[in-house]
XYZ file of C-alpha atoms in Angstrom:
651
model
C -41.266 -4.172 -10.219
C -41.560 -6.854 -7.215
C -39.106 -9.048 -6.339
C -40.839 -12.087 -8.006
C -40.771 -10.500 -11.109
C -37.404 -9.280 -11.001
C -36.214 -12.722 -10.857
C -38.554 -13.871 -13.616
C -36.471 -11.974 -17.068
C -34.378 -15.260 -18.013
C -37.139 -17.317 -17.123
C -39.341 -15.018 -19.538
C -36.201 -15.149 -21.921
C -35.880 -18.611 -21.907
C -39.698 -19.102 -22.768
C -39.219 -16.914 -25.504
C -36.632 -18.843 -27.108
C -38.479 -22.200 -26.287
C -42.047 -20.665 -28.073
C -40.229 -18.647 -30.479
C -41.914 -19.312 -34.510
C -38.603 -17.522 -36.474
C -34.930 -15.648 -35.404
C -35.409 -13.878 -32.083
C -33.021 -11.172 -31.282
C -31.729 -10.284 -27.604
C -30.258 -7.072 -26.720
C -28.545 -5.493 -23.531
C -26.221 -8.795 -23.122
C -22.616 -7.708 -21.860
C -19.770 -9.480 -20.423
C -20.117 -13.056 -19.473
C -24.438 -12.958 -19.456
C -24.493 -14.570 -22.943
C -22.813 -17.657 -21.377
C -25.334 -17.427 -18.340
C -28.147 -17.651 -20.810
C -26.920 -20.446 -22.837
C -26.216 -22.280 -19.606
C -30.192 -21.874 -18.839
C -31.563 -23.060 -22.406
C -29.768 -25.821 -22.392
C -30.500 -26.599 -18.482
C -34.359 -25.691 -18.711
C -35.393 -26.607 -21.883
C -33.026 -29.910 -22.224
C -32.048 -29.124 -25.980
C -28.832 -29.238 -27.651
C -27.396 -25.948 -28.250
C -24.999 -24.174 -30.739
C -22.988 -20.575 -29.272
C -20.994 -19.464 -32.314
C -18.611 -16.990 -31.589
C -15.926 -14.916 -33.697
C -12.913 -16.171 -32.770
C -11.085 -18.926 -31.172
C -10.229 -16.760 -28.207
C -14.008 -15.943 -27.630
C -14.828 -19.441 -28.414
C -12.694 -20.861 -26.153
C -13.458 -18.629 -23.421
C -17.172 -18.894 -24.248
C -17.125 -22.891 -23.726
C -14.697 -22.029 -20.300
C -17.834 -19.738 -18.977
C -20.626 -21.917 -19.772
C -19.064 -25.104 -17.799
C -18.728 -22.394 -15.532
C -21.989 -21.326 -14.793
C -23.712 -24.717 -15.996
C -22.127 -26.387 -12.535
C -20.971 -29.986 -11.866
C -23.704 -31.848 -13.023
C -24.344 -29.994 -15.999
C -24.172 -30.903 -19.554
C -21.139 -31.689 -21.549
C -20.068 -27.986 -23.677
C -17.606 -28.891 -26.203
C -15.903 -27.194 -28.480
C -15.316 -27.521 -32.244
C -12.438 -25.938 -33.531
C -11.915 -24.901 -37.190
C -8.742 -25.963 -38.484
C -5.359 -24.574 -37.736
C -4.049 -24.471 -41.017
C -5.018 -22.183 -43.640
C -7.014 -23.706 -46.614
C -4.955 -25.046 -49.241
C -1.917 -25.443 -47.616
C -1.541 -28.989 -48.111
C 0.015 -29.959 -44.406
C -0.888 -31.997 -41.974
C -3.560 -30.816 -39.436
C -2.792 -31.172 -35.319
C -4.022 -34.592 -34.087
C -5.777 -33.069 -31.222
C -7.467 -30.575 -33.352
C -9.090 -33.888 -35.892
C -9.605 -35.446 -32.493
C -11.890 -32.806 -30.931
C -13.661 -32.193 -34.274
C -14.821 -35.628 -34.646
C -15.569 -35.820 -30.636
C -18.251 -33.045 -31.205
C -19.432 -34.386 -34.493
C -20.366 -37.537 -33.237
C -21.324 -36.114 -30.365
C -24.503 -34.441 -32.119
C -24.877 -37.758 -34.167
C -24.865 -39.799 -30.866
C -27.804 -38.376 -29.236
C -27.891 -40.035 -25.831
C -27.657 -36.981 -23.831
C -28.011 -33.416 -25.190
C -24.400 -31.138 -25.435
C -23.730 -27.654 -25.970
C -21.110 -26.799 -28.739
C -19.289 -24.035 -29.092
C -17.635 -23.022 -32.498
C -16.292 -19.689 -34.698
C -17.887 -18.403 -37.930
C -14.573 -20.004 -39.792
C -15.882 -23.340 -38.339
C -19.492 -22.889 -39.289
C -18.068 -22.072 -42.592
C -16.396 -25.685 -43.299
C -17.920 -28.467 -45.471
C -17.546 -31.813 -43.413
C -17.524 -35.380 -43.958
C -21.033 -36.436 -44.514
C -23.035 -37.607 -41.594
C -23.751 -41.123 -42.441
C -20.016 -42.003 -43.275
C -19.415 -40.725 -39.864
C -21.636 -42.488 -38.107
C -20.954 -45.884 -40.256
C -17.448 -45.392 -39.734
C -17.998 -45.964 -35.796
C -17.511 -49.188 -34.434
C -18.796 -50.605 -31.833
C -15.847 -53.040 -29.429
C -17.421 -55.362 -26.702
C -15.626 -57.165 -24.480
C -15.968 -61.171 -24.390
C -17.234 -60.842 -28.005
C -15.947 -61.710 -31.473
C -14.041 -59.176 -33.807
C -11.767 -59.249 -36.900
C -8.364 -58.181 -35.490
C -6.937 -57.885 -39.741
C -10.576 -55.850 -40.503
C -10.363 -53.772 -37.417
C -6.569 -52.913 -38.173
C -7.919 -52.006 -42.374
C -10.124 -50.086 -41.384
C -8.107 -47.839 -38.782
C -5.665 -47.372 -41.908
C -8.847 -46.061 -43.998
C -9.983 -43.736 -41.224
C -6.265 -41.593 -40.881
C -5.044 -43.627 -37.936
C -1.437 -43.618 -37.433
C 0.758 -46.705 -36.571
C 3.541 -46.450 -34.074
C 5.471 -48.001 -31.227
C 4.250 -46.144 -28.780
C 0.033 -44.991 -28.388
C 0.603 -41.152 -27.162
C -1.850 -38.720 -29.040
C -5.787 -39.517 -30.680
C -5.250 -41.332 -34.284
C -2.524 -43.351 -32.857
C -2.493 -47.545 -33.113
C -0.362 -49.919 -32.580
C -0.330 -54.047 -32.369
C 1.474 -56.056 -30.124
C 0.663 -59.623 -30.468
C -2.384 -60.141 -28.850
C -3.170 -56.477 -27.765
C -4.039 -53.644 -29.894
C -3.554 -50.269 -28.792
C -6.167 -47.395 -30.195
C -6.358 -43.592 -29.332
C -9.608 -42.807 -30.647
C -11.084 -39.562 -30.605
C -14.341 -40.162 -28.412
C -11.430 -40.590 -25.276
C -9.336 -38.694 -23.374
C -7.145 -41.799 -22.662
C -6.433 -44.226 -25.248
C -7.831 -47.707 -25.082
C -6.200 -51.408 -24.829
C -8.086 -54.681 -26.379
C -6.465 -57.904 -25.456
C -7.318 -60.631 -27.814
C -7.781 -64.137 -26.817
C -7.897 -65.199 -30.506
C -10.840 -63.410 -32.244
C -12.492 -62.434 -28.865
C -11.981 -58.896 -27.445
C -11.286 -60.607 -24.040
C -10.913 -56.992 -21.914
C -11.090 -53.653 -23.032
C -9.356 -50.912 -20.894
C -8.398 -48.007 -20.656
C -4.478 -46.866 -19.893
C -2.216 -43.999 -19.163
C -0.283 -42.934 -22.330
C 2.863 -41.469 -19.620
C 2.702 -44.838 -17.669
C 1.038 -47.711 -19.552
C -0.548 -48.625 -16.854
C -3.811 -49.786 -16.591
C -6.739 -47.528 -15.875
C -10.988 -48.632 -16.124
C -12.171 -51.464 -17.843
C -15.104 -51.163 -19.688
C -17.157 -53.261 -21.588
C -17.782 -51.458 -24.748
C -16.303 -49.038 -27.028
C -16.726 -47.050 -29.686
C -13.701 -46.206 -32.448
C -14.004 -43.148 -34.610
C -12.441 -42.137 -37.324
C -8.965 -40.165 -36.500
C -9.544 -37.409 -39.819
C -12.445 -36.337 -41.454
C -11.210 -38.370 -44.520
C -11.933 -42.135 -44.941
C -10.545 -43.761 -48.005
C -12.116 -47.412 -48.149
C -10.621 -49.408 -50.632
C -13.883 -50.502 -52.869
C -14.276 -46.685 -53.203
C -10.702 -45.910 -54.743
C -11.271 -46.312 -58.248
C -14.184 -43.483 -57.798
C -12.402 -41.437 -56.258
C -9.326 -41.867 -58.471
C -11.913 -40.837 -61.344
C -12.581 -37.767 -59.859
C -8.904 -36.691 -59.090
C -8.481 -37.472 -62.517
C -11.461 -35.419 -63.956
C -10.224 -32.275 -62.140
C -6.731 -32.573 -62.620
C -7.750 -32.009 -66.575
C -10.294 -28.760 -65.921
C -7.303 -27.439 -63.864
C -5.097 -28.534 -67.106
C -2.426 -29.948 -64.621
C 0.240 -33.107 -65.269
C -0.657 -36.788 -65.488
C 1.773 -37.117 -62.688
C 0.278 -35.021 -60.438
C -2.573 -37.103 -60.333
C 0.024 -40.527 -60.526
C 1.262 -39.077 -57.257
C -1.421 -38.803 -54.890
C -2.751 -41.932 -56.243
C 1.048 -43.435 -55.406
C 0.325 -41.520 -52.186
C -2.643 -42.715 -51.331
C -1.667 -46.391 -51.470
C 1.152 -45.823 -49.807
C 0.577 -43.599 -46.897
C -3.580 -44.240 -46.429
C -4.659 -40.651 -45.318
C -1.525 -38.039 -46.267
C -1.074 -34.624 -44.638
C -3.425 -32.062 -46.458
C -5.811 -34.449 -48.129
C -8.696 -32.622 -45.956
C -8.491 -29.614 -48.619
C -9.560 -32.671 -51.551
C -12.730 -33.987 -49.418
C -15.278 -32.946 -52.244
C -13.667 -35.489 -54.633
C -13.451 -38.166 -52.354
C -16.975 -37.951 -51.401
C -20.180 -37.137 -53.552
C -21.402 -35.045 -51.561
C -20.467 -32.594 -48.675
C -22.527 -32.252 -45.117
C -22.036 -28.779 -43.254
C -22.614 -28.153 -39.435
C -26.210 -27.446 -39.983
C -26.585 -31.070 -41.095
C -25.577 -32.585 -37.882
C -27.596 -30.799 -35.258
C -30.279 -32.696 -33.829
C -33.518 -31.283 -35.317
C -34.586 -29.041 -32.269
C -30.711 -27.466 -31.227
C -30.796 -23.838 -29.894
C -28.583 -21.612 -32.126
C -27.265 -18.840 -30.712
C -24.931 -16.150 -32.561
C -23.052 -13.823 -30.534
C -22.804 -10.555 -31.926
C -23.554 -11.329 -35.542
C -22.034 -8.271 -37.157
C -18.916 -9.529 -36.008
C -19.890 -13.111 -37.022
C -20.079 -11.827 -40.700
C -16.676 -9.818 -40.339
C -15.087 -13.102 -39.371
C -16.748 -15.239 -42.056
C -15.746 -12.688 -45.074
C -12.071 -12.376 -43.814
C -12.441 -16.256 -43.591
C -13.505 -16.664 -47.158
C -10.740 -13.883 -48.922
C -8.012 -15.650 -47.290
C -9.351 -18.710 -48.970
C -9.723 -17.597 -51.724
C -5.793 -15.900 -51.683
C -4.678 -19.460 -51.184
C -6.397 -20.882 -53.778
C -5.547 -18.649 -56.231
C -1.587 -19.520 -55.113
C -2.357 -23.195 -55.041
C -3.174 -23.046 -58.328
C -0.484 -21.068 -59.644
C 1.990 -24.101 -58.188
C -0.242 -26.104 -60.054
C -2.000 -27.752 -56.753
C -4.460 -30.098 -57.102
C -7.276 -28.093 -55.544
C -10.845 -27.968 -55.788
C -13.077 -25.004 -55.836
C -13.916 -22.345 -52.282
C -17.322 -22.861 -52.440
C -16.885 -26.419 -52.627
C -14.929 -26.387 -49.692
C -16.966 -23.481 -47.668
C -20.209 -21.736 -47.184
C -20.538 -18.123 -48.038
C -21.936 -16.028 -45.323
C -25.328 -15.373 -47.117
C -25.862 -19.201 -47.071
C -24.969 -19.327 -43.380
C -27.434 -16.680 -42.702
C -29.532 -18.758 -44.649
C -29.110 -21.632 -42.329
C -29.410 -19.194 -38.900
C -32.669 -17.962 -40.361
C -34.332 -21.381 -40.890
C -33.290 -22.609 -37.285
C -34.866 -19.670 -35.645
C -31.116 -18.552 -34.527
C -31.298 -16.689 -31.147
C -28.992 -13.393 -31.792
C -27.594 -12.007 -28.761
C -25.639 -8.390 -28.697
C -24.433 -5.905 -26.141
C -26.633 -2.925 -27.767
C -29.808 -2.616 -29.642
C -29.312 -3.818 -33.507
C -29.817 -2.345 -36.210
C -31.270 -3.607 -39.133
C -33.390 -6.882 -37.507
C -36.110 -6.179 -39.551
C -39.652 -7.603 -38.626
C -37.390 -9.881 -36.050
C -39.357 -9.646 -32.392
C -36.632 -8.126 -29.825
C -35.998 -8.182 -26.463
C -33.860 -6.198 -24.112
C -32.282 -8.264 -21.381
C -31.365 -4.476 -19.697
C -27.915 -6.002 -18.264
C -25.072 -3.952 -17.389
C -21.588 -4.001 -16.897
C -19.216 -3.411 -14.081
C -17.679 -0.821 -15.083
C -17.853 2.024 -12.623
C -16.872 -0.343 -9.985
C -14.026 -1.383 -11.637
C -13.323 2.559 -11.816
C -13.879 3.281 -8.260
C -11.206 0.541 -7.344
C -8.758 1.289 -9.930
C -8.612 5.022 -7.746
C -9.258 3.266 -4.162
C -6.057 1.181 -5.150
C -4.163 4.431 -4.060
C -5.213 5.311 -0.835
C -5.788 3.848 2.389
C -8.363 1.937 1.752
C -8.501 -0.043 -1.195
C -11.543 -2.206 -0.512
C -13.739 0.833 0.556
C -15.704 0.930 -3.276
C -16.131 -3.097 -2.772
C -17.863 -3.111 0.537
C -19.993 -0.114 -0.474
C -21.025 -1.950 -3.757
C -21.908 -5.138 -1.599
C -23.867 -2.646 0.740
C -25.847 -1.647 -2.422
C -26.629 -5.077 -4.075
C -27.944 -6.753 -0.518
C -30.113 -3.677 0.160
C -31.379 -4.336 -3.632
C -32.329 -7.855 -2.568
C -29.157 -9.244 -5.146
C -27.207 -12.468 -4.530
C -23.712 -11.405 -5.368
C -21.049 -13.695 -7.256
C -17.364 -13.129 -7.154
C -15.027 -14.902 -9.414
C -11.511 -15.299 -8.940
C -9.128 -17.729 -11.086
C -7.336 -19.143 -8.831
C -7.926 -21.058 -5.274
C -5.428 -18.162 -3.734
C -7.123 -15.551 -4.949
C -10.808 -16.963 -3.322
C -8.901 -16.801 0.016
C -7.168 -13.427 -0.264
C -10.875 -11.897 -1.058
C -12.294 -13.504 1.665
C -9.369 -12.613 3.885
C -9.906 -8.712 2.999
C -14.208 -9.026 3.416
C -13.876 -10.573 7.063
C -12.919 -7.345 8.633
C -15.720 -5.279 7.206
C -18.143 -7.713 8.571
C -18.809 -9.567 5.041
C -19.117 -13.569 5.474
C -19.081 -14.907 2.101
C -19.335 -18.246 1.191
C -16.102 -19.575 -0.645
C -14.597 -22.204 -3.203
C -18.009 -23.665 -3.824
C -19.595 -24.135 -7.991
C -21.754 -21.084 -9.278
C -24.839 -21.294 -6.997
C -28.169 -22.502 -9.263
C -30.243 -21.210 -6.956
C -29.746 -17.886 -5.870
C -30.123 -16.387 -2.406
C -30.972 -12.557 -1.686
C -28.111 -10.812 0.124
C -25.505 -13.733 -0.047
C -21.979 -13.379 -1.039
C -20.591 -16.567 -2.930
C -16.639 -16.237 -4.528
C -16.094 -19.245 -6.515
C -13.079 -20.113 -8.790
C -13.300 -19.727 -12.525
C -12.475 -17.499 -15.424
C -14.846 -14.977 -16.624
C -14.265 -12.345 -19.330
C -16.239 -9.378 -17.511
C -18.678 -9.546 -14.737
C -22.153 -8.024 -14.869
C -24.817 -6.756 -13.233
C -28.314 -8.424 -14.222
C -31.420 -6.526 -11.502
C -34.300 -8.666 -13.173
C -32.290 -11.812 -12.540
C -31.354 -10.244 -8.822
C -27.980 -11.244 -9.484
C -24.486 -9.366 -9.405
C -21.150 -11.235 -11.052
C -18.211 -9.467 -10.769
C -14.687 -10.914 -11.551
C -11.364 -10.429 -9.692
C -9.988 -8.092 -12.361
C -12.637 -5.990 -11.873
C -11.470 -5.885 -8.215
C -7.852 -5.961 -8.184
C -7.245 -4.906 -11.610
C -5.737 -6.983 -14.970
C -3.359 -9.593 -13.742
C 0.075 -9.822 -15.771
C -0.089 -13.282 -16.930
C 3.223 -14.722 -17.510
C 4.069 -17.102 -20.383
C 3.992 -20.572 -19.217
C 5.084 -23.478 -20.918
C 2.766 -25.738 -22.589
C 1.778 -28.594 -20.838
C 1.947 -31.814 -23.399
C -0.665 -34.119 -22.225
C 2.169 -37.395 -22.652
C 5.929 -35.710 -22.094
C 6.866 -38.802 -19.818
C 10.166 -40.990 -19.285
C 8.972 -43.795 -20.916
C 7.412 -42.317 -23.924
C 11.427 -40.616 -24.305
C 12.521 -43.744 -25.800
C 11.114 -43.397 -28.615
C 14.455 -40.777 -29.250
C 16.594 -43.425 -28.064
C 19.477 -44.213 -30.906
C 21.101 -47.195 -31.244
C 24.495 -47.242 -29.519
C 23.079 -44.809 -26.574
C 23.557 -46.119 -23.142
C 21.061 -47.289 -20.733
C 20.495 -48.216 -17.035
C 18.461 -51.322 -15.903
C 16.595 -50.568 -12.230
C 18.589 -54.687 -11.832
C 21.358 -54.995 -14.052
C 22.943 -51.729 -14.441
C 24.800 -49.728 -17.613
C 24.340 -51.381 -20.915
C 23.823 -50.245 -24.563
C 20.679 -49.523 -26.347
C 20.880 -51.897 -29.303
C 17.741 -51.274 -31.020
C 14.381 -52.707 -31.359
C 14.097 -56.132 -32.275
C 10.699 -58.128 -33.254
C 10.890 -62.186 -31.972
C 8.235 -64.659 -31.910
C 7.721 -66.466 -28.392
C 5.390 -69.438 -28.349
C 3.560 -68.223 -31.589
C 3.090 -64.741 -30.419
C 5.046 -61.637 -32.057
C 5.806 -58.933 -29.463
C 8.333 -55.931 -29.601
C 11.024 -56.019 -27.512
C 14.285 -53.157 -26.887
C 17.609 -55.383 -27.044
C 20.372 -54.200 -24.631
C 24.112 -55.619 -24.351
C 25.850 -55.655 -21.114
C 29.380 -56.444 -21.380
C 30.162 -59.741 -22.348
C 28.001 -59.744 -24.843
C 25.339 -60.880 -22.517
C 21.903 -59.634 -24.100
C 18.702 -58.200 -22.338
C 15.081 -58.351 -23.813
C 12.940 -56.280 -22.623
C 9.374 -56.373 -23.667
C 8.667 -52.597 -24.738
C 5.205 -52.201 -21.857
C 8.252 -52.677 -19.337
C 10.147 -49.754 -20.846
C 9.873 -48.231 -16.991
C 12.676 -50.772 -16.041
C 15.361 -48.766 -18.010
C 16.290 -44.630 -18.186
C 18.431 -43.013 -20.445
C 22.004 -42.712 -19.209
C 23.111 -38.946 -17.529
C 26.811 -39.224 -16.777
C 29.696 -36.715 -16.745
C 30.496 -35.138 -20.048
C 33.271 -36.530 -21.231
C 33.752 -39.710 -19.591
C 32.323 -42.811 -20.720
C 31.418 -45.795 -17.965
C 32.161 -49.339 -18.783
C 29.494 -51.246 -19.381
C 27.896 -53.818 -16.308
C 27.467 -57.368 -16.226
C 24.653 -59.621 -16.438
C 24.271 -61.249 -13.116
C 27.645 -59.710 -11.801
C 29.095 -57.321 -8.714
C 29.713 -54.449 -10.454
C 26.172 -52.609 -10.477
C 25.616 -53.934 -6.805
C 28.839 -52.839 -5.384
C 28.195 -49.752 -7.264
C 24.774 -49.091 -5.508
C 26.260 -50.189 -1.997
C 28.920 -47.325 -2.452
C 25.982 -44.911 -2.834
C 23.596 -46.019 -0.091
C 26.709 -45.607 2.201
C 27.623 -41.816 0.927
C 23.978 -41.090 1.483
C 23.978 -42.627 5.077
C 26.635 -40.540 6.276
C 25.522 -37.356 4.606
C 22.278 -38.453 6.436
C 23.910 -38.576 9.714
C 25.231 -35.287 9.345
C 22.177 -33.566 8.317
C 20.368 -35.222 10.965
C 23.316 -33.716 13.765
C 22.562 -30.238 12.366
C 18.941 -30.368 12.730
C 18.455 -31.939 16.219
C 20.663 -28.284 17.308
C 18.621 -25.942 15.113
C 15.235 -27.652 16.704
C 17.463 -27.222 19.931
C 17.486 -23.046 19.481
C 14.417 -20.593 19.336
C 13.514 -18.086 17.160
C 11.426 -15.323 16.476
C 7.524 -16.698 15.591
C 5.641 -13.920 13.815
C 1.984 -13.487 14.134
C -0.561 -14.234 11.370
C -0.834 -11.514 8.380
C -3.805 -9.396 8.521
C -5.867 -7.794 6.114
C -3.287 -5.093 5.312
C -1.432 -8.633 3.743
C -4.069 -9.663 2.487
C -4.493 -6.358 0.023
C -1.262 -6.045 -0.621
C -0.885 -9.122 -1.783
C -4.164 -9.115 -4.070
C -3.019 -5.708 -5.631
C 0.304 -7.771 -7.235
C -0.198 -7.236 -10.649
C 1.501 -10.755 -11.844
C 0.209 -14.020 -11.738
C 2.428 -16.298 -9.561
C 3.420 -19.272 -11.105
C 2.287 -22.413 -8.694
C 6.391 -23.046 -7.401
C 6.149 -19.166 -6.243
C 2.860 -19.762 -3.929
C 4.090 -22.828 -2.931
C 7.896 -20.867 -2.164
C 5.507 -17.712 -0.408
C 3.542 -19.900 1.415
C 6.266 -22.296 2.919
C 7.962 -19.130 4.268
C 5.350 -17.189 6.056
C 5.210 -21.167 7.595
C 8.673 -20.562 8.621
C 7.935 -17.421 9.838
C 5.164 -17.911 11.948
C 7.400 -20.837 13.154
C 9.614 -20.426 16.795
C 11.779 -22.709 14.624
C 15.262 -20.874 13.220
C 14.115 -20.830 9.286
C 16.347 -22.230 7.293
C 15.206 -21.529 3.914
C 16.856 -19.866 0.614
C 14.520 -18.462 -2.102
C 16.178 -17.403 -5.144
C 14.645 -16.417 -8.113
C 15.625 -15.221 -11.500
């Protein structure tokens, strides 16, 4: 086979799928060359596209490698999560979960530019909200033109929107006067429309940690926060229906008397998503909102099927419990599709399957072999190299091999460290690669590229003349540690929503006073919020709650308890006076102690080699970002004349 036609198998793989008549099944695909190929469909052929995958993990990972390999300017891949609450339960789904649901839903509805979505066979399974409430539900927000303030405010109630003091997660709202805050779904930042009567005036963006402003924009668009809207001329239908199968379930009238109490009480309550067949009259699925020509492509769909079924018994365990504690609950197949039906649905979009070996079963389905394999007898040959002398001997031979075979060759490391340490150990075997660029589009026979991402396996791909190999496969699994979960708002200001009344407080201008609670007044015709704090005397501060930056919570001694500043008195100044003067004179001493150490020489140590560089890449933990920060500020030190004057301590 020529080189031309080496590089022509995706091409002819992608034509298949784009002239396909039925299901087309694609064998030979292992590691991370399904997410390769769904990058190309949706690049060359300019489709939407569907990747369902088994599990969250894969899912997840899956929507990681195709951003990955789709580069910069590629389109958006989201992902839509199945819920992550068993069915039944009757609790209140994660915000951020609704949020990205609804995202890709109206993402496919939307249109404007085509996305790839990546979801489990738990997901697939799911009844949804049908399509045209969704899309009537959106509305549309343009600056410097008329809306109804009391209308907009209903009908963020209706669509599971939560009011509160503070904006900080999607289905959040909250009105202040003449500005209404909204975190809707579509955003990654929530939005602020200030009102100049009935006239959006500006709509902007802001920071949930700061409140500061971000982009203005001129339009947009507020989605639902749930995938339950309860308009109020539709009550009394839906009522009827709770009603109706409350009595086939032979349940209380006061089961029924309490949602309905709940209802127009709380709007949208926690669990209500398991009772969306009786609030609607009819159910959508997945299938119904794909655009008519989306690419569907099931990874491994023995495994798909093994998901689905353990999916539908645990379903049907919890509602066989719900009903026992005499739950108002509707029927599993009212909430889910079976797996036959999904197959159903695969079948009649011309689903693209795609497994690592040939399957069995496809019946009069056309097959092709993508003839792709996997890195493992590299990974092999360095797991043994890692013991000798030279490590990287198996790597540069394996380089050798794919540039004599006319291959570009792609290494993948996850972190911007790691891209350097590989490059560091290449140099000296006379192997320039190019570094900390995207995955090249177009490939080049012979060159090296190591670019940063996260790749489940690497593969090897000769019709595509391509070689991906990841840094595992290298330097072996990394120990990942357990980090802690980065919140996307865990801020200062956002803490004072814990504040209780009596706590003390500090004011950047007057000093220590006491949190009195939060007070509503009316200035000039305009309601606002506003945190009251007294300051000794009685004297009384206002502060408007966007300038909640002004203030901090109070951290003194245990034990002792400071008396309380004045408005407009000495106290708090004389008290910051006393402090810029201890800090001048520690200053001054510092300062005498550094002018002699700069004053003395020390030993500077050369730069670290490629014997570093190894032994440092064969450290089977990940370091956390303070520990390469802590390494790399000491070899600094090191390589310094300077006397280092550094303590690392760890735990």
């Amino acid at each position: 086979m020529d080189q031309k036609q080496e590089k022509s198998v995706s091409d002819g793989l992608i034509r298949a799928i784009a002239e396909r008549t039925g299901p087309l099944v694609i064998t030979g695909m292992v590691g991370s060359a399904g997410a390769l190929l769904a990058a190309g469909v949706s690049r060359e052929l300019k489709l939407p596209v569907l990747v369902v995958a088994a599990s969250t993990k894969v899912a997840e990972q899956l929507q990681s490698e195709i951003n990955f390999f789709s580069g910069e300017t590629g389109p958006p891949v989201v992902y839509f999560p199945s819920y992550n609450i068993s069915p039944f339960k009757f609790m209140s789904y994660h915000n951020e979960t609704a949020a990205r649901r609804i995202r890709a839903l109206y993402g496919m509805i939307d249109g404007h530019r085509a996305q790839t979505t990546v979801t489990t066979a738990a997901a697939l399974r799911q009844r949804l909200i049908p399509k045209t409430v969704l899309a009537g539900s959106a509305e549309l927000i343009i600056a410097e033109e008329e809306i109804e303030p009391d209308r907009l405010v209903a009908k963020l109630v209706a669509g599971g929107y939560t009011r509160s003091v503070v904006v900080e997660e999607p289905g959040d709202f909250c009105v202040r006067g003449g500005i209404i805050d909204i975190f809707s779904p579509l955003y990654d930042t929530p939005l602020r429309i200030e009102l100049f009567g009935d006239f959006a005036e500006t709509i902007r963006f802001f920071s949930p940690a700061s409140q500061r402003s971000l982009d203005h924009v001129h339009e947009a668009v507020i989605l639902p926060a749930r995938e339950v809207t309860l308009e109020k001329d539709q009550l009394d239908a839906i009522v009827g229906r709770f009603r109706a199968r409350a009595m086939e379930l032979d349940l209380p009238r006061t089961t029924v008397r309490d949602i309905v109490h709940r209802i127009k009480e709380q709007g949208v309550f926690p669990g209500i998503e398991s009772l969306t067949p009786l609030i609607y009259d009819h159910m959508d699925t997945l299938f119904d909102y794909l655009p008519d020509r989306t690419v569907i492509i099931a990874e491994n769909p023995a495994e798909l099927a093994q998901a689905a079924e353990k999916s539908s018994q645990l379903a049907q365990v919890n509602y066989h419990k719900a009903c026992d504690d005499k739950h108002l609950c509707v029927e599993p197949t009212d909430l889910f599709l079976n797996w036959e039906e999904i197959s159903h649905h695969l079948a009649r979009r011309e689903a693209i399957s795609i497994a690592p070996l040939a399957v069995v079963g496809t019946g009069d389905r056309p097959t092709m072999d993508a003839d792709v394999a996997d890195n493992s007898d590299l990974a092999l040959a360095m797991g043994q190299a890692r013991k000798t002398d030279q490590p990287a001997a198996p790597l540069i031979r394996w380089i050798a091999a794919q540039q004599d075979a006319g291959r570009e060759m792609v290494m993948v490391c996850e972190t911007d460290r790691q891209v350097s340490r590989l490059a560091a150990i290449l140099e000296p075997h006379g192997v320039t690669a190019v570094t900390a660029g995207p995955f090249p589009q177009r490939l080049r026979p012979g060159r090296v590229s190591i670019c940063r991402g996260s790749l489940s396996a690497g593969f090897l791909w000769p019709g595509d003349g391509l070689a991906v190999v990841t840094e595992a496969e290298i330097f072996g699994p990394r120990v990942k540690r357990p980090r802690r979960s980065k919140k996307s708002v865990h801020t200062e200001l956002l803490a004072f929503s814990d504040l209780k009344q009596g706590d003390l407080v500090v004011h950047d201008e007057h000093g220590i006073g006491q949190y009195d609670g939060l007070v509503k007044l009316d200035l000039e015709g305009t309601v606002n919020d506003f945190l009251l704090v007294v300051y000794r005397g009685d004297d009384r501060l206002y502060l408007p709650v966007d300038r909640m930056g002004l203030i901090q919570k109070y951290m003194g001694v245990e034990g002792m308890m400071p008396a309380l500043d004045k408005m407009g008195g000495r106290s708090w100044e004389r008290a910051k006076e006393k402090v810029r003067r201890s800090a001048e004179k520690i200053a001054g001493e510092l300062l005498k102690i550094y002018a002699q150490r700069k004053v003395n020489d020390g030993h500077g140590y050369g730069a670290a080699d490629s014997h570093f560089a190894d032994f440092e890449a064969n450290f089977n933990y990940e370091e956390t970002p303070d520990q390469l920060k802590a390494i790399e500020d000491v070899l600094e030190d090191m390589r310094s004349t300077t006397p280092m004057d550094r303590l690392v301590c760890g735990d």
